[in-house]
Amino acid sequence: MKRTCKRLTALVLALAMCLSLLSATAWAADVSWGGGATAEPVVVGAETAGDSSAVEAEDEDETKEPAEEESEAEEPTAEEEPIEEELEAEPTEEPAVEEETAEEEVIVSASEDSTIVDSGTCGDDLTWVLDEDYVLTISGTGDMTDYSSSEAPWYSYRESVTSVMIEDGVTSIGDYAFYYCTGLTSVTIPDSLTSIGEAAFGRCENLTSTTISDNVTSVGWYAFRECTGLIDVTIGSGVVAFGYYVFKDCTSLTTATVNSNIESSEIFDGCTNLTNLVFGDNVTSIEDEQFYEYTSLISVTIGSGVTSIGSRAFFGCTSLTDVTIGSGVTTIGGNAFYGTPWLESLGDFVVINGILNLYQGSDSSVIIPDSVTTIDNGAFYGCTSLTSVDIPDSVTSIGSYAFEYCSSLTSVTIPDSVTSIGEGVFWNCTSLTSVTIPDSVTSISSYVFFGCTGLTSVTIGSGVITIDYGAFYNCTSLTSVTMPDS
């Protein structure tokens, strides 16, 4: 009986131990999922071994069977151990998930920190990129697309774009490309660029300076119209085609450096504060009336490459006080500087590079200085008090209409050095009575003596071989003409 009781007691203890191990394993698993280390199952195992030793002390023989039963009872614990390992192993996958999450966060962060605001194409082989500083960069090769006033792909950013960088390889700026970009303050133009389209920078009111490179050959109509903040411009030497009104109404423009011939007289139309003009050595001519009545103009510098200044080129420039003319000028049109303070400051004889451009005196008898080689077109126009003129041997040509409407002129001495007499030289010199054309002259141009109603005799030198149409038209008093046999 006692043996049976002992066996029952041993079985109860073994069952209690198994239950304790199961509870401890489940608890250890919970701790391990949370990420902590679990030593408790080992501790529990140690406590169970202590209880078994106490039973064996009562009866060594009897404890052998409970020990076997205890060993059998502990087998489920061994079966549970892999479950514990799996539970502990599962959390080891959690850091991998965290790494993937971290990578995703980095990608999102890179997207948020990207400097690209917008981008796209603007030509067959051109792309554009707008960064977070609102610098617009055009890159690629070839021509840019032409647009209308609001079609450019970056038009919606026109108030924000601060700078335009056009990279080498781009050959043209399209029509209206940067029209109305009111925030634009600077533009970088590459050497590869050859064309600037119509109104390309129109109404860019904060653009203060621009340089058109030497490689640009054409600039379209209104290219910089109403750039009201523009202060100075430089036009390169390569431009051969200028549209009308390129800088129209650039009301803050004060200085323009021109290195190409400009055919359009309206290029600076409405530039009411233009004070300084510089023509580089690559310019060869200044056209008729090109700066007619530019009343704000103060200073003009004309390079040595210029050979001709057109008629009335600076007529009525009432503020023009400083003019520098290069040594290459050989022709100055009539009234080129008429009405300018600079002209008035030069005295009676306005002589430029040997050209008597204008006589401003009021003397009745005039002796032209020996420094003069050419009497320019209209030089004595309307000198109604002039009665006689002495032309020195240094003069080789007399320009068209040089003495037009000199109604009191009675005598002129033309030296043998003169080889050319222009059209209408003595037009309506009604008091002129006699003239001798020297042998050095080969041709008498049209209307030379037109309306010289007081002319009675003319001697024509032996060198003359042609007399053009109307040379003596309306010379109603002419009674004697001496001509060579030839």
GROMACS .gro file of C-alpha atoms in nm:
model
  486
    1MET     CA    1   0.000   0.000   0.000
    2LYS     CA    2   0.272   0.235   0.092
    3ARG     CA    3   0.447   0.145  -0.239
    4THR     CA    4   0.128   0.230  -0.431
    5CYS     CA    5   0.092   0.564  -0.254
    6LYS     CA    6   0.450   0.651  -0.329
    7ARG     CA    7   0.397   0.572  -0.696
    8LEU     CA    8   0.085   0.785  -0.710
    9THR     CA    9   0.270   1.066  -0.540
   10ALA     CA   10   0.551   1.041  -0.795
   11LEU     CA   11   0.306   1.049  -1.086
   12VAL     CA   12   0.133   1.358  -0.947
   13LEU     CA   13   0.465   1.535  -0.908
   14ALA     CA   14   0.564   1.442  -1.265
   15LEU     CA   15   0.236   1.574  -1.404
   16ALA     CA   16   0.279   1.896  -1.208
   17MET     CA   17   0.626   1.935  -1.348
   18CYS     CA   18   0.499   1.891  -1.710
   19LEU     CA   19   0.228   2.150  -1.657
   20SER     CA   20   0.484   2.389  -1.513
   21LEU     CA   21   0.713   2.339  -1.813
   22LEU     CA   22   0.431   2.400  -2.061
   23SER     CA   23   0.332   2.724  -1.887
   24ALA     CA   24   0.693   2.844  -1.874
   25THR     CA   25   0.748   2.769  -2.243
   26ALA     CA   26   0.443   2.967  -2.348
   27TRP     CA   27   0.553   3.261  -2.133
   28ALA     CA   28   0.905   3.244  -2.274
   29ALA     CA   29   0.762   3.250  -2.624
   30ASP     CA   30   0.567   3.567  -2.546
   31VAL     CA   31   0.879   3.741  -2.421
   32SER     CA   32   1.083   3.629  -2.720
   33TRP     CA   33   0.826   3.776  -2.977
   34GLY     CA   34   0.872   4.104  -2.807
   35GLY     CA   35   1.241   4.084  -2.882
   36GLY     CA   36   1.387   3.995  -2.536
   37ALA     CA   37   1.617   3.701  -2.436
   38THR     CA   38   1.449   3.404  -2.252
   39ALA     CA   39   1.649   3.211  -1.989
   40GLU     CA   40   1.339   3.113  -1.784
   41PRO     CA   41   1.289   2.767  -1.944
   42VAL     CA   42   1.637   2.675  -1.826
   43VAL     CA   43   1.550   2.798  -1.471
   44VAL     CA   44   1.229   2.600  -1.474
   45GLY     CA   45   1.423   2.289  -1.577
   46ALA     CA   46   1.658   2.338  -1.279
   47GLU     CA   47   1.368   2.362  -1.031
   48THR     CA   48   1.221   2.032  -1.167
   49ALA     CA   49   1.552   1.850  -1.123
   50GLY     CA   50   1.558   1.955  -0.754
   51ASP     CA   51   1.213   1.806  -0.687
   52SER     CA   52   1.313   1.471  -0.851
   53SER     CA   53   1.625   1.438  -0.631
   54ALA     CA   54   1.405   1.469  -0.315
   55VAL     CA   55   1.187   1.175  -0.425
   56GLU     CA   56   1.489   0.956  -0.501
   57ALA     CA   57   1.624   1.013  -0.149
   58GLU     CA   58   1.331   0.819   0.008
   59ASP     CA   59   1.379   0.501  -0.189
   60GLU     CA   60   1.647   0.451  -0.448
   61ASP     CA   61   1.485   0.137  -0.582
   62GLU     CA   62   1.138   0.283  -0.601
   63THR     CA   63   1.256   0.604  -0.765
   64LYS     CA   64   1.392   0.422  -1.067
   65GLU     CA   65   1.044   0.359  -1.205
   66PRO     CA   66   0.922   0.716  -1.141
   67ALA     CA   67   1.243   0.830  -1.300
   68GLU     CA   68   1.156   0.634  -1.611
   69GLU     CA   69   0.801   0.764  -1.595
   70GLU     CA   70   0.938   1.112  -1.534
   71SER     CA   71   1.157   1.071  -1.840
   72GLU     CA   72   0.854   0.968  -2.038
   73ALA     CA   73   0.662   1.262  -1.897
   74GLU     CA   74   0.935   1.504  -2.005
   75GLU     CA   75   0.921   1.397  -2.370
   76PRO     CA   76   0.642   1.641  -2.453
   77THR     CA   77   0.875   1.920  -2.336
   78ALA     CA   78   1.126   1.810  -2.595
   79GLU     CA   79   0.851   1.820  -2.854
   80GLU     CA   80   0.760   2.174  -2.748
   81GLU     CA   81   1.116   2.305  -2.779
   82PRO     CA   82   1.105   2.340  -3.161
   83ILE     CA   83   0.790   2.551  -3.123
   84GLU     CA   84   0.983   2.779  -2.886
   85GLU     CA   85   1.266   2.802  -3.139
   86GLU     CA   86   1.023   2.889  -3.418
   87LEU     CA   87   0.864   3.160  -3.208
   88GLU     CA   88   1.205   3.297  -3.127
   89ALA     CA   89   1.315   3.272  -3.491
   90GLU     CA   90   1.013   3.454  -3.636
   91PRO     CA   91   1.107   3.790  -3.484
   92THR     CA   92   1.445   3.761  -3.662
   93GLU     CA   93   1.255   3.829  -3.988
   94GLU     CA   94   1.119   4.153  -3.845
   95PRO     CA   95   1.444   4.354  -3.892
   96ALA     CA   96   1.441   4.260  -4.263
   97VAL     CA   97   1.094   4.414  -4.289
   98GLU     CA   98   1.225   4.723  -4.111
   99GLU     CA   99   1.513   4.748  -4.367
  100GLU     CA  100   1.269   4.740  -4.659
  101THR     CA  101   1.065   5.010  -4.488
  102ALA     CA  102   1.379   5.218  -4.441
  103GLU     CA  103   1.463   5.186  -4.812
  104GLU     CA  104   1.115   5.298  -4.905
  105GLU     CA  105   1.151   5.598  -4.677
  106VAL     CA  106   1.482   5.695  -4.846
  107ILE     CA  107   1.321   5.684  -5.192
  108VAL     CA  108   1.031   5.898  -5.074
  109SER     CA  109   1.275   6.140  -4.914
  110ALA     CA  110   1.479   6.165  -5.238
  111SER     CA  111   1.164   6.243  -5.432
  112GLU     CA  112   1.071   6.515  -5.187
  113ASP     CA  113   1.421   6.665  -5.194
  114SER     CA  114   1.452   6.653  -5.576
  115THR     CA  115   1.561   6.978  -5.744
  116ILE     CA  116   1.344   6.915  -6.050
  117VAL     CA  117   1.022   7.113  -6.054
  118ASP     CA  118   0.919   7.030  -6.410
  119SER     CA  119   1.070   6.917  -6.739
  120GLY     CA  120   0.987   6.822  -7.096
  121THR     CA  121   1.082   6.871  -7.460
  122CYS     CA  122   1.101   7.194  -7.661
  123GLY     CA  123   1.231   7.074  -7.996
  124ASP     CA  124   1.305   6.757  -8.189
  125ASP     CA  125   1.627   6.707  -7.993
  126LEU     CA  126   1.590   6.962  -7.714
  127THR     CA  127   1.481   6.918  -7.354
  128TRP     CA  128   1.407   7.163  -7.075
  129VAL     CA  129   1.442   7.132  -6.698
  130LEU     CA  130   1.318   7.374  -6.433
  131ASP     CA  131   1.484   7.331  -6.092
  132GLU     CA  132   1.376   7.437  -5.746
  133ASP     CA  133   1.566   7.766  -5.782
  134TYR     CA  134   1.359   7.829  -6.094
  135VAL     CA  135   1.659   7.816  -6.323
  136LEU     CA  136   1.537   7.699  -6.663
  137THR     CA  137   1.797   7.495  -6.855
  138ILE     CA  138   1.762   7.417  -7.225
  139SER     CA  139   1.989   7.141  -7.356
  140GLY     CA  140   2.034   6.923  -7.662
  141THR     CA  141   2.101   7.001  -8.026
  142GLY     CA  142   1.913   7.186  -8.298
  143ASP     CA  143   1.635   7.442  -8.320
  144MET     CA  144   1.379   7.523  -8.055
  145THR     CA  145   1.010   7.501  -8.135
  146ASP     CA  146   0.831   7.825  -8.230
  147TYR     CA  147   0.538   7.913  -8.004
  148SER     CA  148   0.258   8.166  -7.985
  149SER     CA  149   0.238   8.411  -7.696
  150SER     CA  150   0.122   8.156  -7.433
  151GLU     CA  151   0.220   7.817  -7.577
  152ALA     CA  152   0.571   7.764  -7.436
  153PRO     CA  153   0.566   7.457  -7.206
  154TRP     CA  154   0.705   7.658  -6.912
  155TYR     CA  155   0.459   7.945  -6.962
  156SER     CA  156   0.276   7.866  -6.636
  157TYR     CA  157   0.603   7.934  -6.451
  158ARG     CA  158   0.669   8.263  -6.632
  159GLU     CA  159   0.648   8.472  -6.314
  160SER     CA  160   0.883   8.240  -6.122
  161VAL     CA  161   1.163   8.169  -6.371
  162THR     CA  162   1.464   8.377  -6.263
  163SER     CA  163   1.736   8.258  -6.498
  164VAL     CA  164   1.761   8.086  -6.837
  165MET     CA  165   2.066   7.879  -6.927
  166ILE     CA  166   2.082   7.772  -7.289
  167GLU     CA  167   2.351   7.510  -7.332
  168ASP     CA  168   2.589   7.470  -7.623
  169GLY     CA  169   2.429   7.278  -7.909
  170VAL     CA  170   2.105   7.477  -7.917
  171THR     CA  171   2.088   7.668  -8.247
  172SER     CA  172   1.776   7.882  -8.214
  173ILE     CA  173   1.540   8.039  -7.963
  174GLY     CA  174   1.182   7.994  -8.079
  175ASP     CA  175   0.921   8.264  -8.131
  176TYR     CA  176   0.771   8.377  -7.797
  177ALA     CA  177   0.990   8.123  -7.613
  178PHE     CA  178   1.032   8.335  -7.298
  179TYR     CA  179   0.759   8.588  -7.363
  180TYR     CA  180   0.628   8.757  -7.049
  181CYS     CA  181   0.872   8.583  -6.813
  182THR     CA  182   0.844   8.871  -6.570
  183GLY     CA  183   1.080   8.720  -6.311
  184LEU     CA  184   1.363   8.660  -6.556
  185THR     CA  185   1.680   8.851  -6.466
  186SER     CA  186   1.957   8.677  -6.663
  187VAL     CA  187   2.005   8.475  -6.981
  188THR     CA  188   2.308   8.273  -7.089
  189ILE     CA  189   2.334   8.234  -7.468
  190PRO     CA  190   2.584   7.983  -7.616
  191ASP     CA  191   2.810   8.026  -7.917
  192SER     CA  192   2.607   7.763  -8.103
  193LEU     CA  193   2.303   7.992  -8.118
  194THR     CA  194   2.237   8.151  -8.460
  195SER     CA  195   1.880   8.279  -8.438
  196ILE     CA  196   1.653   8.458  -8.188
  197GLY     CA  197   1.285   8.434  -8.275
  198GLU     CA  198   1.006   8.686  -8.283
  199ALA     CA  199   0.917   8.830  -7.939
  200ALA     CA  200   1.142   8.564  -7.781
  201PHE     CA  201   1.204   8.782  -7.474
  202GLY     CA  202   0.916   9.024  -7.513
  203ARG     CA  203   0.792   9.185  -7.189
  204CYS     CA  204   1.065   9.031  -6.971
  205GLU     CA  205   1.050   9.339  -6.755
  206ASN     CA  206   1.322   9.239  -6.505
  207LEU     CA  207   1.585   9.152  -6.763
  208THR     CA  208   1.856   9.416  -6.717
  209SER     CA  209   2.127   9.325  -6.967
  210THR     CA  210   2.170   9.114  -7.279
  211THR     CA  211   2.452   9.024  -7.515
  212ILE     CA  212   2.378   8.885  -7.860
  213SER     CA  213   2.682   8.679  -7.955
  214ASP     CA  214   2.879   8.715  -8.277
  215ASN     CA  215   2.739   8.386  -8.409
  216VAL     CA  216   2.378   8.505  -8.411
  217THR     CA  217   2.278   8.598  -8.766
  218SER     CA  218   1.912   8.690  -8.725
  219VAL     CA  219   1.697   8.860  -8.462
  220GLY     CA  220   1.321   8.857  -8.506
  221TRP     CA  221   1.060   9.129  -8.477
  222TYR     CA  222   0.995   9.257  -8.123
  223ALA     CA  223   1.259   9.015  -7.983
  224PHE     CA  224   1.310   9.229  -7.669
  225ARG     CA  225   1.004   9.451  -7.691
  226GLU     CA  226   0.893   9.616  -7.366
  227CYS     CA  227   1.182   9.480  -7.161
  228THR     CA  228   1.134   9.784  -6.944
  229GLY     CA  229   1.417   9.693  -6.703
  230LEU     CA  230   1.675   9.650  -6.978
  231ILE     CA  231   1.964   9.892  -6.922
  232ASP     CA  232   2.232   9.791  -7.171
  233VAL     CA  233   2.256   9.571  -7.479
  234THR     CA  234   2.540   9.445  -7.695
  235ILE     CA  235   2.473   9.330  -8.050
  236GLY     CA  236   2.736   9.097  -8.198
  237SER     CA  237   2.907   9.129  -8.532
  238GLY     CA  238   2.729   8.843  -8.707
  239VAL     CA  239   2.374   8.977  -8.731
  240VAL     CA  240   2.268   9.029  -9.091
  241ALA     CA  241   1.891   9.026  -9.048
  242PHE     CA  242   1.720   9.251  -8.796
  243GLY     CA  243   1.345   9.254  -8.756
  244TYR     CA  244   1.160   9.576  -8.689
  245TYR     CA  245   1.120   9.711  -8.336
  246VAL     CA  246   1.365   9.463  -8.178
  247PHE     CA  247   1.405   9.680  -7.867
  248LYS     CA  248   1.084   9.877  -7.896
  249ASP     CA  249   0.973  10.056  -7.578
  250CYS     CA  250   1.268   9.943  -7.368
  251THR     CA  251   1.223  10.257  -7.168
  252SER     CA  252   1.516  10.203  -6.927
  253LEU     CA  253   1.771  10.127  -7.198
  254THR     CA  254   2.058  10.374  -7.172
  255THR     CA  255   2.351  10.210  -7.355
  256ALA     CA  256   2.366  10.014  -7.680
  257THR     CA  257   2.681   9.869  -7.834
  258VAL     CA  258   2.626   9.780  -8.200
  259ASN     CA  259   2.867   9.560  -8.392
  260SER     CA  260   2.653   9.486  -8.698
  261ASN     CA  261   2.500   9.697  -8.973
  262ILE     CA  262   2.141   9.780  -8.888
  263GLU     CA  263   1.907   9.840  -9.177
  264SER     CA  264   1.594   9.897  -8.972
  265SER     CA  265   1.555  10.253  -8.845
  266GLU     CA  266   1.298  10.142  -8.585
  267ILE     CA  267   1.517   9.899  -8.392
  268PHE     CA  268   1.532  10.127  -8.086
  269ASP     CA  269   1.194  10.289  -8.136
  270GLY     CA  270   1.045  10.412  -7.809
  271CYS     CA  271   1.375  10.381  -7.615
  272THR     CA  272   1.317  10.720  -7.460
  273ASN     CA  273   1.618  10.707  -7.226
  274LEU     CA  274   1.882  10.588  -7.472
  275THR     CA  275   2.178  10.815  -7.403
  276ASN     CA  276   2.487  10.632  -7.530
  277LEU     CA  277   2.549  10.461  -7.866
  278VAL     CA  278   2.868  10.280  -7.963
  279PHE     CA  279   2.927  10.149  -8.315
  280GLY     CA  280   3.205   9.890  -8.330
  281ASP     CA  281   3.466   9.853  -8.602
  282ASN     CA  282   3.263   9.583  -8.777
  283VAL     CA  283   2.989   9.832  -8.865
  284THR     CA  284   3.039   9.981  -9.212
  285SER     CA  285   2.743  10.218  -9.245
  286ILE     CA  286   2.477  10.406  -9.054
  287GLU     CA  287   2.158  10.433  -9.253
  288ASP     CA  288   1.947  10.737  -9.342
  289GLU     CA  289   1.736  10.872  -9.053
  290GLN     CA  290   1.835  10.577  -8.835
  291PHE     CA  291   1.830  10.782  -8.514
  292TYR     CA  292   1.609  11.065  -8.633
  293GLU     CA  293   1.499  11.283  -8.337
  294TYR     CA  294   1.631  11.055  -8.061
  295THR     CA  295   1.614  11.345  -7.820
  296SER     CA  296   1.764  11.159  -7.521
  297LEU     CA  297   2.085  11.067  -7.705
  298ILE     CA  298   2.391  11.234  -7.550
  299SER     CA  299   2.695  11.047  -7.681
  300VAL     CA  300   2.777  10.864  -8.007
  301THR     CA  301   3.099  10.679  -8.083
  302ILE     CA  302   3.149  10.567  -8.443
  303GLY     CA  303   3.420  10.308  -8.506
  304SER     CA  304   3.684  10.314  -8.774
  305GLY     CA  305   3.502  10.055  -8.984
  306VAL     CA  306   3.218  10.294  -9.069
  307THR     CA  307   3.262  10.454  -9.412
  308SER     CA  308   2.928  10.633  -9.451
  309ILE     CA  309   2.676  10.812  -9.233
  310GLY     CA  310   2.337  10.849  -9.394
  311SER     CA  311   2.134  11.163  -9.450
  312ARG     CA  312   1.962  11.290  -9.136
  313ALA     CA  313   2.103  10.991  -8.945
  314PHE     CA  314   2.108  11.192  -8.620
  315PHE     CA  315   1.881  11.476  -8.728
  316GLY     CA  316   1.708  11.653  -8.439
  317CYS     CA  317   1.902  11.474  -8.161
  318THR     CA  318   1.872  11.781  -7.944
  319SER     CA  319   2.073  11.641  -7.650
  320LEU     CA  320   2.366  11.510  -7.854
  321THR     CA  321   2.678  11.687  -7.730
  322ASP     CA  322   2.955  11.428  -7.768
  323VAL     CA  323   3.038  11.267  -8.105
  324THR     CA  324   3.349  11.067  -8.192
  325ILE     CA  325   3.384  10.972  -8.559
  326GLY     CA  326   3.636  10.711  -8.675
  327SER     CA  327   3.891  10.772  -8.944
  328GLY     CA  328   3.716  10.546  -9.194
  329VAL     CA  329   3.421  10.780  -9.262
  330THR     CA  330   3.436  10.918  -9.617
  331THR     CA  331   3.072  11.008  -9.677
  332ILE     CA  332   2.832  11.199  -9.454
  333GLY     CA  333   2.480  11.251  -9.577
  334GLY     CA  334   2.301  11.582  -9.579
  335ASN     CA  335   2.184  11.711  -9.241
  336ALA     CA  336   2.328  11.402  -9.073
  337PHE     CA  337   2.370  11.590  -8.743
  338TYR     CA  338   2.137  11.882  -8.807
  339GLY     CA  339   1.993  12.037  -8.492
  340THR     CA  340   2.245  11.880  -8.251
  341PRO     CA  341   2.436  12.083  -7.991
  342TRP     CA  342   2.754  11.902  -8.098
  343LEU     CA  343   2.724  12.033  -8.453
  344GLU     CA  344   2.663  12.385  -8.337
  345SER     CA  345   2.978  12.373  -8.122
  346LEU     CA  346   3.208  12.310  -8.422
  347GLY     CA  347   3.206  12.665  -8.560
  348ASP     CA  348   3.146  12.782  -8.919
  349PHE     CA  349   3.313  12.490  -9.092
  350VAL     CA  350   3.218  12.138  -8.992
  351VAL     CA  351   3.507  11.933  -9.127
  352ILE     CA  352   3.521  11.558  -9.056
  353ASN     CA  353   3.807  11.351  -9.195
  354GLY     CA  354   3.863  11.612  -9.467
  355ILE     CA  355   3.494  11.630  -9.555
  356LEU     CA  356   3.331  11.973  -9.534
  357ASN     CA  357   3.000  11.844  -9.406
  358LEU     CA  358   2.838  12.178  -9.337
  359TYR     CA  359   2.898  12.550  -9.349
  360GLN     CA  360   2.724  12.717  -9.054
  361GLY     CA  361   2.851  13.074  -9.100
  362SER     CA  362   2.676  13.377  -9.240
  363ASP     CA  363   2.960  13.545  -9.432
  364SER     CA  364   2.893  13.663  -9.784
  365SER     CA  365   3.240  13.565  -9.906
  366VAL     CA  366   3.387  13.227  -9.806
  367ILE     CA  367   3.732  13.073  -9.847
  368ILE     CA  368   3.717  12.699  -9.782
  369PRO     CA  369   4.007  12.566  -9.563
  370ASP     CA  370   4.291  12.377  -9.729
  371SER     CA  371   4.220  12.074  -9.506
  372VAL     CA  372   3.905  12.001  -9.703
  373THR     CA  373   3.919  11.732  -9.973
  374THR     CA  374   3.547  11.690 -10.029
  375ILE     CA  375   3.255  11.931 -10.019
  376ASP     CA  376   2.972  11.717  -9.893
  377ASN     CA  377   2.616  11.689 -10.019
  378GLY     CA  378   2.419  12.001  -9.926
  379ALA     CA  379   2.714  12.157  -9.741
  380PHE     CA  380   2.605  12.515  -9.830
  381TYR     CA  381   2.235  12.441  -9.869
  382GLY     CA  382   2.020  12.754  -9.832
  383CYS     CA  383   2.307  12.997  -9.758
  384THR     CA  384   2.113  13.286  -9.905
  385SER     CA  385   2.368  13.554  -9.799
  386LEU     CA  386   2.660  13.381  -9.972
  387THR     CA  387   2.788  13.572 -10.277
  388SER     CA  388   3.127  13.412 -10.357
  389VAL     CA  389   3.317  13.089 -10.278
  390ASP     CA  390   3.687  13.014 -10.321
  391ILE     CA  391   3.752  12.640 -10.346
  392PRO     CA  392   4.115  12.533 -10.273
  393ASP     CA  393   4.325  12.294 -10.480
  394SER     CA  394   4.292  12.029 -10.209
  395VAL     CA  395   3.929  11.963 -10.306
  396THR     CA  396   3.871  11.672 -10.546
  397SER     CA  397   3.491  11.640 -10.544
  398ILE     CA  398   3.181  11.848 -10.491
  399GLY     CA  399   2.878  11.660 -10.360
  400SER     CA  400   2.521  11.670 -10.487
  401TYR     CA  401   2.321  11.985 -10.418
  402ALA     CA  402   2.623  12.136 -10.239
  403PHE     CA  403   2.515  12.498 -10.316
  404GLU     CA  404   2.141  12.442 -10.358
  405TYR     CA  405   1.932  12.756 -10.308
  406CYS     CA  406   2.234  12.985 -10.259
  407SER     CA  407   2.027  13.251 -10.426
  408SER     CA  408   2.286  13.534 -10.386
  409LEU     CA  409   2.585  13.339 -10.516
  410THR     CA  410   2.730  13.518 -10.819
  411SER     CA  411   3.072  13.359 -10.875
  412VAL     CA  412   3.245  13.026 -10.807
  413THR     CA  413   3.604  12.928 -10.882
  414ILE     CA  414   3.642  12.554 -10.937
  415PRO     CA  415   4.009  12.440 -10.933
  416ASP     CA  416   4.167  12.187 -11.166
  417SER     CA  417   4.194  11.941 -10.876
  418VAL     CA  418   3.820  11.873 -10.888
  419THR     CA  419   3.733  11.560 -11.083
  420SER     CA  420   3.372  11.509 -10.985
  421ILE     CA  421   3.071  11.740 -10.965
  422GLY     CA  422   2.754  11.586 -10.826
  423GLU     CA  423   2.391  11.615 -10.931
  424GLY     CA  424   2.214  11.949 -10.882
  425VAL     CA  425   2.522  12.121 -10.734
  426PHE     CA  426   2.404  12.475 -10.825
  427TRP     CA  427   2.030  12.405 -10.817
  428ASN     CA  428   1.837  12.734 -10.823
  429CYS     CA  429   2.141  12.958 -10.775
  430THR     CA  430   1.950  13.231 -10.950
  431SER     CA  431   2.223  13.501 -10.916
  432LEU     CA  432   2.502  13.292 -11.065
  433THR     CA  433   2.611  13.452 -11.394
  434SER     CA  434   2.915  13.255 -11.516
  435VAL     CA  435   3.093  12.925 -11.443
  436THR     CA  436   3.408  12.754 -11.574
  437ILE     CA  437   3.426  12.373 -11.557
  438PRO     CA  438   3.797  12.268 -11.541
  439ASP     CA  439   3.959  12.016 -11.773
  440SER     CA  440   3.990  11.766 -11.486
  441VAL     CA  441   3.615  11.704 -11.480
  442THR     CA  442   3.495  11.422 -11.706
  443SER     CA  443   3.118  11.445 -11.658
  444ILE     CA  444   2.852  11.709 -11.590
  445SER     CA  445   2.574  11.544 -11.386
  446SER     CA  446   2.201  11.591 -11.419
  447TYR     CA  447   2.047  11.922 -11.308
  448VAL     CA  448   2.385  12.077 -11.217
  449PHE     CA  449   2.264  12.423 -11.323
  450PHE     CA  450   1.890  12.360 -11.291
  451GLY     CA  451   1.698  12.687 -11.252
  452CYS     CA  452   2.005  12.914 -11.274
  453THR     CA  453   1.802  13.184 -11.441
  454GLY     CA  454   2.084  13.444 -11.419
  455LEU     CA  455   2.345  13.224 -11.586
  456THR     CA  456   2.464  13.378 -11.912
  457SER     CA  457   2.788  13.194 -11.999
  458VAL     CA  458   2.947  12.854 -11.930
  459THR     CA  459   3.294  12.727 -12.024
  460ILE     CA  460   3.328  12.350 -12.031
  461GLY     CA  461   3.678  12.196 -11.999
  462SER     CA  462   3.834  11.960 -12.248
  463GLY     CA  463   3.805  11.659 -12.015
  464VAL     CA  464   3.427  11.651 -12.023
  465ILE     CA  465   3.292  11.367 -12.233
  466THR     CA  466   2.931  11.347 -12.107
  467ILE     CA  467   2.663  11.596 -12.008
  468ASP     CA  468   2.369  11.431 -11.829
  469TYR     CA  469   1.997  11.500 -11.861
  470GLY     CA  470   1.869  11.842 -11.751
  471ALA     CA  471   2.212  11.982 -11.672
  472PHE     CA  472   2.111  12.331 -11.793
  473TYR     CA  473   1.737  12.298 -11.748
  474ASN     CA  474   1.557  12.634 -11.714
  475CYS     CA  475   1.873  12.842 -11.762
  476THR     CA  476   1.666  13.105 -11.937
  477SER     CA  477   1.944  13.367 -11.965
  478LEU     CA  478   2.215  13.140 -12.100
  479THR     CA  479   2.358  13.288 -12.418
  480SER     CA  480   2.713  13.144 -12.443
  481VAL     CA  481   2.844  12.792 -12.397
  482THR     CA  482   3.209  12.714 -12.477
  483MET     CA  483   3.269  12.343 -12.534
  484PRO     CA  484   3.578  12.141 -12.641
  485ASP     CA  485   3.587  11.991 -12.985
  486SER     CA  486   3.563  11.646 -12.835
   0.00000   0.00000   0.00000
